[in-house]
PDB file of C-alpha atoms in Angstrom:
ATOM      1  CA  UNK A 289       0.949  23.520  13.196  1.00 43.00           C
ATOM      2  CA  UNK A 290       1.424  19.671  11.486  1.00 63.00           C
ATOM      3  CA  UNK A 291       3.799  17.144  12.952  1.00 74.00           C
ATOM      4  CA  UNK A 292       5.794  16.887   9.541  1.00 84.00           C
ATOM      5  CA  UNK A 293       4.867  13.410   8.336  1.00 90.00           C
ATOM      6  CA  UNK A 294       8.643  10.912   8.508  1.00 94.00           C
ATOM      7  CA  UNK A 295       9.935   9.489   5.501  1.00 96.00           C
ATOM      8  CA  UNK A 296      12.163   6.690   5.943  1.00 97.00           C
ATOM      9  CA  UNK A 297      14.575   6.428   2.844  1.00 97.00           C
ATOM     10  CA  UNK A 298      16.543   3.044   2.372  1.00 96.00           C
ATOM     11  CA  UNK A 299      18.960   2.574  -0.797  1.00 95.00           C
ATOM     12  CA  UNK A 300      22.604   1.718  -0.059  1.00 93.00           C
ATOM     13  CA  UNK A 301      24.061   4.480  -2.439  1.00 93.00           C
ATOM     14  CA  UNK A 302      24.278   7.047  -0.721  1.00 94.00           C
ATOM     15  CA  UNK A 303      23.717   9.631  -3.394  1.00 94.00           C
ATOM     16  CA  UNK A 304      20.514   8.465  -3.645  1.00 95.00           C
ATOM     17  CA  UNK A 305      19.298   8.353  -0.743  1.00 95.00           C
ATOM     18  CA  UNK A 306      21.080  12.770  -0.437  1.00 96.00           C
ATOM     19  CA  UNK A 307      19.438  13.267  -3.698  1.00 96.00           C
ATOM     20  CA  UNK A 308      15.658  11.982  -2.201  1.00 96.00           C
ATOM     21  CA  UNK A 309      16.527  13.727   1.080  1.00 95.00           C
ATOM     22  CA  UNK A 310      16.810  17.181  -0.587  1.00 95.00           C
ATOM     23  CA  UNK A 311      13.723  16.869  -2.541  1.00 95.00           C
ATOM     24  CA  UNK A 312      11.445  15.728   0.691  1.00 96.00           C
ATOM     25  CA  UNK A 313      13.166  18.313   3.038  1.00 95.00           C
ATOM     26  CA  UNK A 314      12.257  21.240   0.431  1.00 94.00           C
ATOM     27  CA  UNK A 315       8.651  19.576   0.708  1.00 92.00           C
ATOM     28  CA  UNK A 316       8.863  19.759   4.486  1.00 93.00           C
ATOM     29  CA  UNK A 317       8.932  16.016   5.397  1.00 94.00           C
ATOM     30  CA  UNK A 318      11.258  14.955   8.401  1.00 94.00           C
ATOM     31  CA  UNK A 319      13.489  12.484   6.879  1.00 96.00           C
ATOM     32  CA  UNK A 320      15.879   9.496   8.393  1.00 96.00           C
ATOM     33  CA  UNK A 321      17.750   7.387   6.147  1.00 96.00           C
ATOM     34  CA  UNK A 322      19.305   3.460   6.303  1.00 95.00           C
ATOM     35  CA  UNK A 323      21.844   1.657   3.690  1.00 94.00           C
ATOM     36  CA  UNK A 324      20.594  -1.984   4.822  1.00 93.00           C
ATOM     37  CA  UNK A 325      17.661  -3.622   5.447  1.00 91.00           C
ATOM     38  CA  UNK A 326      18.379  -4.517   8.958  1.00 91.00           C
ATOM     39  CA  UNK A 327      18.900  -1.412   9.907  1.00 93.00           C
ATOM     40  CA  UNK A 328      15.892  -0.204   8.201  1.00 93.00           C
ATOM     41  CA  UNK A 329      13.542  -2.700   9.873  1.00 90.00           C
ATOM     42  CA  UNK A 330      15.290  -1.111  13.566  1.00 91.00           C
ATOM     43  CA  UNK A 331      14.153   2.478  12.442  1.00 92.00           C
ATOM     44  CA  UNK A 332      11.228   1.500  10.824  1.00 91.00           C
ATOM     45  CA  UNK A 333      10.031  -0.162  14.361  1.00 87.00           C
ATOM     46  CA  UNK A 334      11.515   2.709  16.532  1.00 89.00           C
ATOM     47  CA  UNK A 335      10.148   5.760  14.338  1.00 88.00           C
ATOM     48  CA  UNK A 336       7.188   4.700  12.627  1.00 89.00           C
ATOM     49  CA  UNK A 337       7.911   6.483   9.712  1.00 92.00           C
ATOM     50  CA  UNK A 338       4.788   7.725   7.638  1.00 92.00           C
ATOM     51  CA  UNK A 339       6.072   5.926   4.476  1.00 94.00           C
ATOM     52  CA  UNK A 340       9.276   3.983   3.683  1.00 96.00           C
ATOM     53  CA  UNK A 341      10.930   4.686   0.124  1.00 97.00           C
ATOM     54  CA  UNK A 342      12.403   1.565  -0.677  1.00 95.00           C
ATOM     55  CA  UNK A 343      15.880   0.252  -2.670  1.00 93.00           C
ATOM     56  CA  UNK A 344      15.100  -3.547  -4.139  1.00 89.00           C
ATOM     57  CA  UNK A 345      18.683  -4.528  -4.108  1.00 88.00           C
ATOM     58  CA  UNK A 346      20.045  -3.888  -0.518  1.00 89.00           C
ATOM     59  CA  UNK A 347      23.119  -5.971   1.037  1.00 86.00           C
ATOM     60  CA  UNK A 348      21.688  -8.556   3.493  1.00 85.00           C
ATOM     61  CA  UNK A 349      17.956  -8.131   4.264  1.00 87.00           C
ATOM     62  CA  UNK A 350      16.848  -6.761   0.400  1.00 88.00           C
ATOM     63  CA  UNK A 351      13.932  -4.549  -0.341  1.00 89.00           C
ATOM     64  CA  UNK A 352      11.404  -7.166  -0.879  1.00 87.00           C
ATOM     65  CA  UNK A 353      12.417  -9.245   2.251  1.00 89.00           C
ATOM     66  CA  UNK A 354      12.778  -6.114   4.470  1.00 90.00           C
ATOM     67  CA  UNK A 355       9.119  -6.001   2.724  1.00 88.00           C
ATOM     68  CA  UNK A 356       7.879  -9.250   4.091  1.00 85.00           C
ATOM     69  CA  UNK A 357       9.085  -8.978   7.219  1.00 88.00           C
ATOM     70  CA  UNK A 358       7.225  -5.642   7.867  1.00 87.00           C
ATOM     71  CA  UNK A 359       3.871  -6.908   6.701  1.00 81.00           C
ATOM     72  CA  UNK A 360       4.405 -10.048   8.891  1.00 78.00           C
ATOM     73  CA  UNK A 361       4.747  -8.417  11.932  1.00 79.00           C
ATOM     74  CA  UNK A 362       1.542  -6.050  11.083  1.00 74.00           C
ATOM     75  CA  UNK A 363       3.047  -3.094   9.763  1.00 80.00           C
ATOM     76  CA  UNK A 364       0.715  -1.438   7.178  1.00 78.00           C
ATOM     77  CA  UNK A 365       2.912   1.658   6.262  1.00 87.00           C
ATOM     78  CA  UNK A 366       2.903   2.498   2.521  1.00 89.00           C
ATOM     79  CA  UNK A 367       5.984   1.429   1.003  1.00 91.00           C
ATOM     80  CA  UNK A 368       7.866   3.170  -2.607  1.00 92.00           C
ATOM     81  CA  UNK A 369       9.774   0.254  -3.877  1.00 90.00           C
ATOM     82  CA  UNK A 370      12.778   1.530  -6.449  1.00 91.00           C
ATOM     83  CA  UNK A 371      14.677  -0.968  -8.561  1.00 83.00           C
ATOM     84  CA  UNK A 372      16.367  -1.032 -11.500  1.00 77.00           C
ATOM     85  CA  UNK A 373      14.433  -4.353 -12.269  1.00 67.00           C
ATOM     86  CA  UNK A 374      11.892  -2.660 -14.123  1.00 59.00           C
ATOM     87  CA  UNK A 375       9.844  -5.435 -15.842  1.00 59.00           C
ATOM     88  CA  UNK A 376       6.480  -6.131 -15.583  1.00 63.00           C
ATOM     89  CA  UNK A 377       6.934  -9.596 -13.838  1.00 65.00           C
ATOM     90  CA  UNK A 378       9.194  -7.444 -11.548  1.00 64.00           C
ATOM     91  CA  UNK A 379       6.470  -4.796 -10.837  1.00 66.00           C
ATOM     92  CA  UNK A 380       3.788  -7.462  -9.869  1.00 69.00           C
ATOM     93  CA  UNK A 381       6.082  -9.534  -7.496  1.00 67.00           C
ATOM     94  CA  UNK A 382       7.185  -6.061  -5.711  1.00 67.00           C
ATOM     95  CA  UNK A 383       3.412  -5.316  -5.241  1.00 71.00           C
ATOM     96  CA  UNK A 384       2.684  -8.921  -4.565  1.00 71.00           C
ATOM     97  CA  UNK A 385       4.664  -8.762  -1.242  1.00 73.00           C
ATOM     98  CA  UNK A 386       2.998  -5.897   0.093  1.00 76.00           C
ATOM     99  CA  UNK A 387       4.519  -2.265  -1.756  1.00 81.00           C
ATOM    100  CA  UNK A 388       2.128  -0.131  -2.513  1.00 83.00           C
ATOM    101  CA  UNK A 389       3.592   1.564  -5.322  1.00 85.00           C
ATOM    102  CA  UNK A 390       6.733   0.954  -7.593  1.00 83.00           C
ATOM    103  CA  UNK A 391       9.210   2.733  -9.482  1.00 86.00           C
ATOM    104  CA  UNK A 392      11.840   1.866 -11.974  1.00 85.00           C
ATOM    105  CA  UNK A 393      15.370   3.420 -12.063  1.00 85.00           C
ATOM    106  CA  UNK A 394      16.583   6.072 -13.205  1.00 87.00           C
ATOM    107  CA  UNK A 395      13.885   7.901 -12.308  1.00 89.00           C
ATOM    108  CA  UNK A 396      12.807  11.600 -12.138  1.00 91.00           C
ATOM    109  CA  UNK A 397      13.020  12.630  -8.303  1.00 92.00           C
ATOM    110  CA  UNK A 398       9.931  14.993  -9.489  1.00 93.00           C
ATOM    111  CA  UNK A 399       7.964  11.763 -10.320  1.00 91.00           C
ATOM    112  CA  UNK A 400       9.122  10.064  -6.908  1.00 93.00           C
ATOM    113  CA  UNK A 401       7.834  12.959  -4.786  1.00 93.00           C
ATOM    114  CA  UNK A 402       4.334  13.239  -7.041  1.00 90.00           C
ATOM    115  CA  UNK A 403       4.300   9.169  -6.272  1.00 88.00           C
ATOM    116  CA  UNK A 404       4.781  10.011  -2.587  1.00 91.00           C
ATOM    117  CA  UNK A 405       2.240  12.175  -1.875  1.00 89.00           C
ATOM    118  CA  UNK A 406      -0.312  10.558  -4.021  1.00 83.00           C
ATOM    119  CA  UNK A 407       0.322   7.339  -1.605  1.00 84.00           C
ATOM    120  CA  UNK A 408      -0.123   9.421   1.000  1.00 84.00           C
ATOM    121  CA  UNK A 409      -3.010  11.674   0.185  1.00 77.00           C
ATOM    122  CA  UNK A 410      -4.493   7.740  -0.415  1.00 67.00           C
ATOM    123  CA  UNK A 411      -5.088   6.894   3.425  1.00 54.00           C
ATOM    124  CA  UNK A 412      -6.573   9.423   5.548  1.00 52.00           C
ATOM    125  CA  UNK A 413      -5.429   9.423   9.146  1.00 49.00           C
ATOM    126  CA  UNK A 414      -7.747   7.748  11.822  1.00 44.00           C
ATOM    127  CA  UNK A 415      -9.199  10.894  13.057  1.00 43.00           C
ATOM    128  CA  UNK A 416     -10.450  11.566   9.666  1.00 46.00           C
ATOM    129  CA  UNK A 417     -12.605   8.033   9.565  1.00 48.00           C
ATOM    130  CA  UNK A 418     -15.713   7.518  10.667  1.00 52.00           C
ATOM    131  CA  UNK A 419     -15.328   5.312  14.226  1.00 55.00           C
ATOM    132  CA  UNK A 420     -18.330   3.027  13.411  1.00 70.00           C
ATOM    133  CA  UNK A 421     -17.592  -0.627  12.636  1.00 78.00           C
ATOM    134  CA  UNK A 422     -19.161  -1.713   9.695  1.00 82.00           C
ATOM    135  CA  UNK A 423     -20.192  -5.666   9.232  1.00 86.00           C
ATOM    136  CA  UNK A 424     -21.214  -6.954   6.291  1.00 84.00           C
ATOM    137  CA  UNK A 425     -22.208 -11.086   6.157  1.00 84.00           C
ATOM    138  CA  UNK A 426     -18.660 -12.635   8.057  1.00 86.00           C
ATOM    139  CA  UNK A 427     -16.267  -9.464   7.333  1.00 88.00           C
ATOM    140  CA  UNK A 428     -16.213  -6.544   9.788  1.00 90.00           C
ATOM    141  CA  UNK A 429     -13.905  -3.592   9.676  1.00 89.00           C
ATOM    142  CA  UNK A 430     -13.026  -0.927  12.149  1.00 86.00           C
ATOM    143  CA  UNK A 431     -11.396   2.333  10.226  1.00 80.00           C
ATOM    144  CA  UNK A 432     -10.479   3.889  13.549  1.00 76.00           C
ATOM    145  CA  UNK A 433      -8.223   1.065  14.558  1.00 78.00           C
ATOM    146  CA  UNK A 434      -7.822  -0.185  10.409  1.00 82.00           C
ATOM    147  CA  UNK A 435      -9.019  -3.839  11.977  1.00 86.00           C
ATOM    148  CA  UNK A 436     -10.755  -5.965   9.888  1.00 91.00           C
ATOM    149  CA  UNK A 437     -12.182  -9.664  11.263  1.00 91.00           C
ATOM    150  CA  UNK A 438     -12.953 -12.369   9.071  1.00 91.00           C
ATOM    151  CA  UNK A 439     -14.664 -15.133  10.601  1.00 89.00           C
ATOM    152  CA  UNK A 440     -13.700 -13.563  13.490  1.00 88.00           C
ATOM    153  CA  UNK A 441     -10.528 -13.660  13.397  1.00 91.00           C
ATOM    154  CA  UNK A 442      -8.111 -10.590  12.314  1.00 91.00           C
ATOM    155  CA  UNK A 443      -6.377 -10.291   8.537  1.00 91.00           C
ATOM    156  CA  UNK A 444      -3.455  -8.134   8.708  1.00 87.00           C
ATOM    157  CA  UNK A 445      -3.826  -5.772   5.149  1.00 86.00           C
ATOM    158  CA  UNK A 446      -1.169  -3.171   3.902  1.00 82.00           C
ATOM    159  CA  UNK A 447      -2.685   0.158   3.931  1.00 79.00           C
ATOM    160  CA  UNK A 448      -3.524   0.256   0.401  1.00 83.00           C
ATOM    161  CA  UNK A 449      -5.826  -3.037   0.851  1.00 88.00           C
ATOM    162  CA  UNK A 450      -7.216  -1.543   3.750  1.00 88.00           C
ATOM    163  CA  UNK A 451      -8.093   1.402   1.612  1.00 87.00           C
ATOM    164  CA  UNK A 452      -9.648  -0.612  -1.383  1.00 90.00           C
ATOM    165  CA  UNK A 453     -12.111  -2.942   0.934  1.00 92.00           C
ATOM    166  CA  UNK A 454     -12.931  -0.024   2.860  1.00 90.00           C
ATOM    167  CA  UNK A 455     -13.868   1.752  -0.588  1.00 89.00           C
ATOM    168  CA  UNK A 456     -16.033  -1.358  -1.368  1.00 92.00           C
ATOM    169  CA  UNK A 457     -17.784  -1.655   1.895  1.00 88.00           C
ATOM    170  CA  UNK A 458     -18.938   1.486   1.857  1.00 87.00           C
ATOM    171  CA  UNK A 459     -20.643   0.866  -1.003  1.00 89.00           C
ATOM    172  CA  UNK A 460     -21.597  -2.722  -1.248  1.00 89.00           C
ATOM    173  CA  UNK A 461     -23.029  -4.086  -4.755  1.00 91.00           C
ATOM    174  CA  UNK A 462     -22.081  -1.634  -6.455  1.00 92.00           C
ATOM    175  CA  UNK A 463     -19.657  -1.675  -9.520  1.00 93.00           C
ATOM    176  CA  UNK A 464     -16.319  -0.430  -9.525  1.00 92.00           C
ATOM    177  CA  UNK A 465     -14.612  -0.259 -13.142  1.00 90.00           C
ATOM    178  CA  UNK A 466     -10.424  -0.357 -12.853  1.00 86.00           C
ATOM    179  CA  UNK A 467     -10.166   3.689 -13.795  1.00 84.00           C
ATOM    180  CA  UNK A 468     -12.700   4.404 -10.705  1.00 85.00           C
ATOM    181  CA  UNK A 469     -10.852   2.304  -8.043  1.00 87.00           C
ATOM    182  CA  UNK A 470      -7.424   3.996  -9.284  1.00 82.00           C
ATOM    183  CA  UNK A 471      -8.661   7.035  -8.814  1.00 78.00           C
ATOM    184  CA  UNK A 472     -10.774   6.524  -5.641  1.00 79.00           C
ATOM    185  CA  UNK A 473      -7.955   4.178  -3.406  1.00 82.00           C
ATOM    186  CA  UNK A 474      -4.383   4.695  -5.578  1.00 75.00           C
ATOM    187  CA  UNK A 475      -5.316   8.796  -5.836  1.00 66.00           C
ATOM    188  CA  UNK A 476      -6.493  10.580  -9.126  1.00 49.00           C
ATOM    189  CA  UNK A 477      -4.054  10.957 -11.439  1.00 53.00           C
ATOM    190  CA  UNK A 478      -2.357   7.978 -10.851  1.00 55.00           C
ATOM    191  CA  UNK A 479      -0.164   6.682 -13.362  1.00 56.00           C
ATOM    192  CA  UNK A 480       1.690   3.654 -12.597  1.00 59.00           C
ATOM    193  CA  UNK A 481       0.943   0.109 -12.914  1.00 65.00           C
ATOM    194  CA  UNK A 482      -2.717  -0.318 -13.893  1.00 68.00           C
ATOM    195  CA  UNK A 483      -2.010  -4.136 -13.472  1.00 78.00           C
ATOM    196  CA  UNK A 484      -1.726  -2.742  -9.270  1.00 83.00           C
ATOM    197  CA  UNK A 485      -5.618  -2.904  -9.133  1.00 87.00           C
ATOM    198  CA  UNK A 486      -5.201  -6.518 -10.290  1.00 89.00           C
ATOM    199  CA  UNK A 487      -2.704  -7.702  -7.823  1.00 88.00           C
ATOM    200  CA  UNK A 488      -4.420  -6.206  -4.585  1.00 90.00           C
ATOM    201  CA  UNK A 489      -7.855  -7.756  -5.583  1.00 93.00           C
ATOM    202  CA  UNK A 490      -6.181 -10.478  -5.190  1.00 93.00           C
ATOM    203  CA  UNK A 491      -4.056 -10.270  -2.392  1.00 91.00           C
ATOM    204  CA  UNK A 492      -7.773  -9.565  -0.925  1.00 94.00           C
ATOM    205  CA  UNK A 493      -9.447 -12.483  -2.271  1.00 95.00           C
ATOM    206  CA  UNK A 494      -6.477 -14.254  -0.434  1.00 94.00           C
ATOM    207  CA  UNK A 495      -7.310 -13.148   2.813  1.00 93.00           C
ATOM    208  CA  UNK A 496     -10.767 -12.666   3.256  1.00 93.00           C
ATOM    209  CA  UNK A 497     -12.566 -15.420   1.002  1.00 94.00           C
ATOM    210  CA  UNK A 498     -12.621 -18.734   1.653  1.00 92.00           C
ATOM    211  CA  UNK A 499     -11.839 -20.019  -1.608  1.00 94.00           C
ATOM    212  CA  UNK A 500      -9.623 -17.355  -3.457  1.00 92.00           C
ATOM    213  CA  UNK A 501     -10.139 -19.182  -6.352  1.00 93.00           C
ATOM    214  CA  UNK A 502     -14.047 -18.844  -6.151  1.00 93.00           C
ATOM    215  CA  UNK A 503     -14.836 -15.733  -4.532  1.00 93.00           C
ATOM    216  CA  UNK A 504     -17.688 -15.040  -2.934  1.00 92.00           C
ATOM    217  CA  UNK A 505     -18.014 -11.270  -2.153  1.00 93.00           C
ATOM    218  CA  UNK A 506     -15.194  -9.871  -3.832  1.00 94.00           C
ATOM    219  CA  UNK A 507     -16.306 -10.262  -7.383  1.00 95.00           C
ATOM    220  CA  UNK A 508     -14.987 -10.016 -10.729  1.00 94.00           C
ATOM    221  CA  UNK A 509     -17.856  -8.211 -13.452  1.00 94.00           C
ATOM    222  CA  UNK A 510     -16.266  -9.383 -16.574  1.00 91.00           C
ATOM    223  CA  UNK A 511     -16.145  -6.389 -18.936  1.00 89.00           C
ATOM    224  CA  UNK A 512     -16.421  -3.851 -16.168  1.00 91.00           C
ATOM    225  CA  UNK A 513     -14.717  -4.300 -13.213  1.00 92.00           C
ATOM    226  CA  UNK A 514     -15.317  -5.462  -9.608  1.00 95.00           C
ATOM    227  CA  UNK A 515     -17.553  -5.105  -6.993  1.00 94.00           C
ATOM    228  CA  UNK A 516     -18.294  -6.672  -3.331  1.00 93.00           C
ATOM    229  CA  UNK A 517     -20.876  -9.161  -2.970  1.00 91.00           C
ATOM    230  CA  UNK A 518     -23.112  -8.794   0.710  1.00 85.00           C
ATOM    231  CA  UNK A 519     -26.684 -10.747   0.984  1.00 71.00           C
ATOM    232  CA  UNK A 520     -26.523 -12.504  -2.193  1.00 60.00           C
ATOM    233  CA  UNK A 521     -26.185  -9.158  -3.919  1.00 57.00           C
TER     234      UNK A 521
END
């Protein structure tokens, strides 16, 4: 039988956080809960929880700092950022710091667990990658380990960046439009934030080019969409 995959839950209401508990328990996940963000970061490091569902506004340490901090010290579990901040602007910053998916409250806990298991279903687990390293030009990437070297020296990605430059290595040259790469990396029938493609192209470009600003294998095919750039290609 399947170790139940952990689900961290952090949102200082605690109704919330019952209300999300019920719903993953009836869809067998092992859950743990935390009403700060410094006590989230402490479970998050002693469990290694599968994915974190993650309050914006938390006393102390928020959501997008508790965020930060994670990503700094290497951690590439998905992340479900709620808030009641629900604008656009709001959206991109949340995914700018590393989330990998974001939802607006009030919100249907039916939509919350379909948003859950699509970011899960997104990265298979390292037994389920092929252990070859592949190099292409001055970028290599290990999908056992989810190392990738530029220059030769490591990038830490969130899982979901991991996901979408895996996608592209595989297949290098070849054109990606937005609908493909949503479905492909962020799981088909994904309907949040179609500007999420946007921002984690270029959260890439950020830390695996050389000049973000004129990329060199992670390219932009105006009209189209995007597609990684190896020999010249």
């Amino acid at each position: 039988m399947d170790t139940p995959q952990t689900i961290l839950v952090v949102d200082d209401e605690s109704t919330i956080r019952e209300v999300i508990r019920r719903y993953l328990e009836r869809d067998g996940y092992t859950v743990v809960e935390a009403a700060t963000g410094r006590t989230a970061l402490e479970i998050a490091s002693r469990e290694k929880p599968d994915l974190i569902v993650l309050d914006l506004m938390l006393p102390g340490v928020d959501g997008l700092a508790l965020t930060r901090q994670l990503r700094e010290r290497g951690s590439q579990v998905p992340i479900v950022m709620l808030t009641a901040k629900g604008s656009t602007a709001d959206r991109i910053h949340g995914l700018d710091t590393g989330a990998d998916d974001y939802l607006a409250k009030p919100f249907s806990p039916q939509e919350l667990m379909s948003r859950i298991r699509a970011v899960l279903r997104r990265a298979p687990p390292p037994s389920a990658l092929p252990r070859q390293t592949l190099v292409l030009d001055d970028l290599q990437l290990d999908p056992g380990s989810r190392v990738v070297m530029v220059h030769g020296k490591e990038v830490a990605l969130t899982a979901k960046e991991f996901d979408l430059l895996w996608l592209f290595a595989r297949h290098p040259n070849q054109v990606f439009t937005r609908a493909q790469l949503l479905d492909q990396v962020w799981g088909y029938g994904y309907y949040g934030d179609p500007s999420t493609v946007t921002v984690t192209i270029r959260r890439l470009r950020e830390k695996i080019e050389r000049d973000p600003s004129q990329p060199l294998h992670l390219l932009t095919v105006w009209g189209v969409g995007y597609k990684f750039a190896v020999g010249g290609g």
